Short mmCIF file of C-alpha atoms in Angstrom, two decimals:
data_model
loop_
_atom_site.label_atom_id
_atom_site.label_comp_id
_atom_site.label_asym_id
_atom_site.label_seq_id
_atom_site.Cartn_x
_atom_site.Cartn_y
_atom_site.Cartn_z
CA UNK A 1 85.83 -16.74 150.02
CA UNK A 2 87.18 -20.30 150.22
CA UNK A 3 90.41 -21.15 148.44
CA UNK A 4 90.69 -24.78 147.35
CA UNK A 5 93.70 -24.80 145.02
CA UNK A 6 96.03 -27.77 145.42
CA UNK A 7 98.61 -26.50 142.94
CA UNK A 8 100.99 -25.18 145.59
CA UNK A 9 104.36 -23.79 144.58
CA UNK A 10 105.94 -26.17 142.13
CA UNK A 11 109.29 -27.45 143.30
CA UNK A 12 109.16 -26.08 146.85
CA UNK A 13 109.40 -29.64 148.20
CA UNK A 14 111.40 -31.09 145.33
CA UNK A 15 113.43 -34.10 146.42
CA UNK A 16 111.66 -34.42 149.79
CA UNK A 17 110.21 -37.72 150.97
CA UNK A 18 107.11 -37.52 153.15
CA UNK A 19 104.89 -39.89 155.09
CA UNK A 20 101.29 -38.77 155.59
CA UNK A 21 99.19 -40.83 157.99
CA UNK A 22 95.44 -41.11 157.61
CA UNK A 23 95.96 -40.20 153.96
CA UNK A 24 93.18 -42.28 152.42
CA UNK A 25 90.63 -39.48 152.67
CA UNK A 26 89.84 -36.10 154.19
CA UNK A 27 92.66 -33.86 155.35
CA UNK A 28 95.29 -36.56 154.92
CA UNK A 29 94.39 -37.10 151.29
CA UNK A 30 94.50 -33.34 150.67
CA UNK A 31 97.90 -33.18 152.38
CA UNK A 32 99.29 -35.97 150.21
CA UNK A 33 98.02 -34.35 147.02
CA UNK A 34 99.44 -30.95 147.99
CA UNK A 35 102.86 -32.31 148.91
CA UNK A 36 103.10 -34.18 145.59
CA UNK A 37 102.01 -31.02 143.75
CA UNK A 38 104.93 -29.21 145.37
CA UNK A 39 107.45 -31.84 144.32
CA UNK A 40 107.57 -34.36 147.18
CA UNK A 41 107.40 -38.12 147.02
CA UNK A 42 104.72 -39.30 149.44
CA UNK A 43 104.01 -42.49 151.33
CA UNK A 44 100.21 -42.60 151.61
CA UNK A 45 99.63 -44.39 154.92
CA UNK A 46 96.31 -45.59 156.32
CA UNK A 47 94.32 -48.60 157.48
CA UNK A 48 91.71 -48.00 154.75
CA UNK A 49 93.48 -50.05 152.11
CA UNK A 50 91.16 -49.66 149.12
CA UNK A 51 90.79 -45.90 149.51
CA UNK A 52 94.48 -45.44 150.26
CA UNK A 53 95.57 -47.36 147.18
CA UNK A 54 93.23 -45.26 145.05
CA UNK A 55 94.83 -42.06 146.34
CA UNK A 56 98.35 -43.37 145.72
CA UNK A 57 97.43 -44.65 142.25
CA UNK A 58 95.97 -41.27 141.32
CA UNK A 59 99.25 -39.60 142.31
CA UNK A 60 101.30 -41.87 140.08
CA UNK A 61 105.00 -42.59 140.54
CA UNK A 62 105.30 -39.87 143.18
CA UNK A 63 103.32 -41.89 145.73
CA UNK A 64 103.07 -45.35 147.22
CA UNK A 65 100.47 -46.78 149.58
CA UNK A 66 101.31 -48.62 152.78
CA UNK A 67 99.02 -50.12 155.39
CA UNK A 68 99.87 -48.40 158.67
CA UNK A 69 98.31 -48.84 162.09
CA UNK A 70 99.80 -45.80 163.78
CA UNK A 71 99.36 -47.32 167.25
CA UNK A 72 101.57 -50.29 166.37
CA UNK A 73 105.37 -49.92 166.46
CA UNK A 74 105.96 -52.84 164.09
CA UNK A 75 103.61 -51.26 161.57
CA UNK A 76 105.73 -48.11 161.67
CA UNK A 77 108.86 -50.16 161.01
CA UNK A 78 107.21 -51.59 157.91
CA UNK A 79 106.13 -48.14 156.69
CA UNK A 80 109.68 -46.84 157.07
CA UNK A 81 111.02 -49.82 155.12
CA UNK A 82 108.61 -49.11 152.27
CA UNK A 83 109.61 -45.43 152.25
CA UNK A 84 113.30 -46.32 152.09
CA UNK A 85 112.88 -48.94 149.39
CA UNK A 86 110.71 -46.75 147.17
CA UNK A 87 112.00 -43.22 147.73
CA UNK A 88 114.77 -42.99 150.34
CA UNK A 89 115.16 -41.38 153.78
CA UNK A 90 112.15 -39.52 155.16
CA UNK A 91 112.31 -35.70 155.34
CA UNK A 92 108.72 -34.90 156.30
CA UNK A 93 106.19 -36.59 158.56
CA UNK A 94 102.57 -35.49 158.74
CA UNK A 95 100.91 -37.12 161.74
CA UNK A 96 97.33 -36.71 160.58
CA UNK A 97 95.61 -40.01 161.47
CA UNK A 98 92.99 -39.69 164.17
CA UNK A 99 89.66 -40.92 165.46
CA UNK A 100 86.79 -39.20 167.25
CA UNK A 101 84.75 -40.32 170.23
CA UNK A 102 81.91 -38.25 171.66
CA UNK A 103 80.17 -38.30 175.01
CA UNK A 104 80.34 -36.81 178.51
CA UNK A 105 83.37 -37.78 180.56
CA UNK A 106 81.29 -39.74 183.08
CA UNK A 107 79.66 -41.72 180.28
CA UNK A 108 82.82 -42.53 178.30
CA UNK A 109 83.92 -46.14 178.51
CA UNK A 110 87.54 -46.45 179.73
CA UNK A 111 88.38 -48.74 176.81
CA UNK A 112 87.14 -46.08 174.38
CA UNK A 113 89.17 -43.41 176.15
CA UNK A 114 92.32 -45.54 175.94
CA UNK A 115 91.72 -46.35 172.28
CA UNK A 116 91.41 -42.67 171.33
CA UNK A 117 94.63 -41.86 173.18
CA UNK A 118 96.37 -44.83 171.58
CA UNK A 119 95.57 -43.72 168.03
CA UNK A 120 95.61 -39.94 168.39
CA UNK A 121 98.51 -39.49 170.81
CA UNK A 122 100.59 -42.65 171.03
CA UNK A 123 100.41 -42.87 167.24
CA UNK A 124 102.02 -39.44 166.98
CA UNK A 125 104.70 -40.42 169.49
CA UNK A 126 105.54 -43.60 167.58
CA UNK A 127 105.65 -41.69 164.30
CA UNK A 128 108.13 -39.19 165.69
CA UNK A 129 110.32 -41.99 167.02
CA UNK A 130 110.20 -43.78 163.68
CA UNK A 131 111.45 -40.87 161.55
CA UNK A 132 114.04 -39.31 163.85
CA UNK A 133 116.87 -41.67 162.77
CA UNK A 134 116.42 -40.48 159.16
CA UNK A 135 116.18 -36.83 160.14
CA UNK A 136 118.95 -36.69 162.75
CA UNK A 137 121.71 -36.16 160.20
CA UNK A 138 119.76 -34.27 157.53
CA UNK A 139 117.11 -32.30 159.38
CA UNK A 140 113.42 -32.55 158.71
CA UNK A 141 109.92 -31.33 159.45
CA UNK A 142 107.29 -33.05 161.57
CA UNK A 143 103.76 -31.67 161.34
CA UNK A 144 101.33 -32.91 163.97
CA UNK A 145 97.62 -32.43 163.34
CA UNK A 146 96.00 -31.55 166.65
CA UNK A 147 92.64 -29.74 166.78
CA UNK A 148 90.88 -26.64 167.98
CA UNK A 149 89.88 -29.04 170.75
CA UNK A 150 93.55 -29.10 171.66
CA UNK A 151 93.42 -25.38 172.43
CA UNK A 152 90.17 -25.05 174.38
CA UNK A 153 87.83 -27.39 176.23
CA UNK A 154 84.84 -28.69 174.32
CA UNK A 155 81.79 -30.28 175.89
CA UNK A 156 81.31 -33.95 175.13
CA UNK A 157 84.82 -34.43 173.72
CA UNK A 158 86.76 -35.52 176.80
CA UNK A 159 88.67 -38.37 175.14
CA UNK A 160 89.29 -36.56 171.88
CA UNK A 161 90.29 -33.26 173.47
CA UNK A 162 92.60 -35.02 175.92
CA UNK A 163 94.41 -36.68 173.04
CA UNK A 164 94.70 -33.45 171.09
CA UNK A 165 95.97 -31.47 174.08
CA UNK A 166 98.49 -34.27 174.43
CA UNK A 167 99.58 -33.81 170.82
CA UNK A 168 100.03 -30.11 171.49
CA UNK A 169 102.27 -30.78 174.49
CA UNK A 170 104.20 -33.56 172.80
CA UNK A 171 104.87 -31.25 169.86
CA UNK A 172 106.51 -28.66 172.09
CA UNK A 173 108.61 -31.21 173.95
CA UNK A 174 109.74 -32.85 170.72
CA UNK A 175 110.63 -29.44 169.28
CA UNK A 176 112.92 -28.82 172.25
CA UNK A 177 114.43 -32.31 172.14
CA UNK A 178 115.06 -32.43 168.39
CA UNK A 179 115.83 -28.86 167.36
CA UNK A 180 119.58 -29.33 167.75
CA UNK A 181 119.37 -31.92 164.97
CA UNK A 182 117.64 -29.49 162.61
CA UNK A 183 114.31 -31.21 163.11
CA UNK A 184 111.35 -28.85 163.32
CA UNK A 185 108.12 -29.98 165.03
CA UNK A 186 104.93 -27.92 164.78
CA UNK A 187 101.22 -28.49 165.33
CA UNK A 188 98.16 -27.45 163.34
CA UNK A 189 94.80 -27.03 165.09
CA UNK A 190 91.93 -27.34 162.61
CA UNK A 191 88.37 -26.39 163.43
CA UNK A 192 85.41 -27.93 161.60
CA UNK A 193 86.76 -29.17 158.26
CA UNK A 194 84.69 -30.74 155.50
CA UNK A 195 85.75 -34.35 156.09
CA UNK A 196 84.00 -37.60 157.06
CA UNK A 197 84.83 -36.89 160.72
CA UNK A 198 82.83 -33.66 160.58
CA UNK A 199 79.97 -35.07 158.51
CA UNK A 200 76.76 -33.19 159.16
CA UNK A 201 78.38 -29.92 160.25
CA UNK A 202 77.09 -27.06 158.10
CA UNK A 203 77.99 -23.42 157.58
CA UNK A 204 74.86 -22.52 159.54
CA UNK A 205 76.20 -24.41 162.55
CA UNK A 206 79.23 -22.09 162.53
CA UNK A 207 77.37 -18.81 162.16
CA UNK A 208 78.92 -17.63 165.44
CA UNK A 209 82.50 -17.93 164.15
CA UNK A 210 84.58 -15.06 162.82
CA UNK A 211 84.63 -16.92 159.49
CA UNK A 212 81.15 -18.45 159.52
CA UNK A 213 81.72 -21.53 157.39
CA UNK A 214 83.13 -25.04 157.36
CA UNK A 215 86.79 -25.15 156.36
CA UNK A 216 88.13 -27.16 153.43
CA UNK A 217 90.81 -29.89 153.58
CA UNK A 218 92.89 -28.01 151.02
CA UNK A 219 93.15 -25.08 153.43
CA UNK A 220 94.81 -27.33 155.98
CA UNK A 221 97.01 -28.86 153.29
CA UNK A 222 98.33 -25.43 152.36
CA UNK A 223 99.56 -24.89 155.92
CA UNK A 224 101.01 -28.41 156.06
CA UNK A 225 103.00 -27.71 152.89
CA UNK A 226 104.26 -24.42 154.33
CA UNK A 227 105.46 -26.06 157.54
CA UNK A 228 107.07 -28.89 155.57
CA UNK A 229 109.01 -26.45 153.43
CA UNK A 230 112.04 -24.27 154.03
CA UNK A 231 109.70 -21.27 154.06
CA UNK A 232 109.08 -22.26 157.70
CA UNK A 233 112.76 -22.87 158.45
CA UNK A 234 112.74 -20.82 161.67
CA UNK A 235 109.48 -22.22 163.03
CA UNK A 236 109.37 -24.97 165.63
CA UNK A 237 107.11 -25.68 168.58
CA UNK A 238 104.46 -23.43 167.03
CA UNK A 239 100.73 -24.09 167.21
CA UNK A 240 98.73 -22.79 164.26
CA UNK A 241 94.97 -22.47 164.64
CA UNK A 242 93.46 -22.99 161.19
CA UNK A 243 89.92 -22.94 162.45
CA UNK A 244 87.95 -20.04 161.00
CA UNK A 245 88.29 -18.30 164.35
CA UNK A 246 86.57 -21.10 166.30
CA UNK A 247 88.71 -20.59 169.41
CA UNK A 248 88.45 -16.79 169.36
CA UNK A 249 84.96 -16.77 170.83
CA UNK A 250 81.58 -16.03 169.36
CA UNK A 251 80.78 -12.99 167.26
CA UNK A 252 77.95 -10.68 168.26
#
């Protein structure tokens, strides 16, 4: 049975300030809503301005929208300024923004490959760099959204999988580099989730999985909220597959 509650545990993130990238829709929107439900103030960051503003407006005084191109360092500086002016130092970063490109490796244009890496991997790197000064003295939690394609190879996803394997490795290195400052860095590896990126994927397509259905954004958001909270205070460098068993192998 699918659980889609966004209520969370009231107050678990009380007083925390979070930035969620790619928060205008899909998993990022669900993450922002869940973090607010648990008491956080959230910077809703995206390049989809109309949709992002609608999300922030719906969340009221606990949220603010900012235009953020994750692949641009100056854009990150602006997002941090907005966070500071509206809420204060950042305690939580959810690096969720990402793009998908499909096609065999030998038929993938080099410019497309570079663009996917720039958004999906360099964007995560720049986000980590942006928030560390706030977190160095107070601790914090960085949650990087990788993918099931960051755990196993997947045909036709050379650019995307490369970026998500990179996020997985960067997460572990950052966890080692930043742990002494009380900064925890973990990665989540979703499977097929009911978002625009997975449009057209049905439960029937996943009949071979241990849990034969498409996942829901709220199910990812629940894990994001856990990792952002003190309930995960001894977790860093972990990789959590929230994928319905996609990477386990096929059922009989």
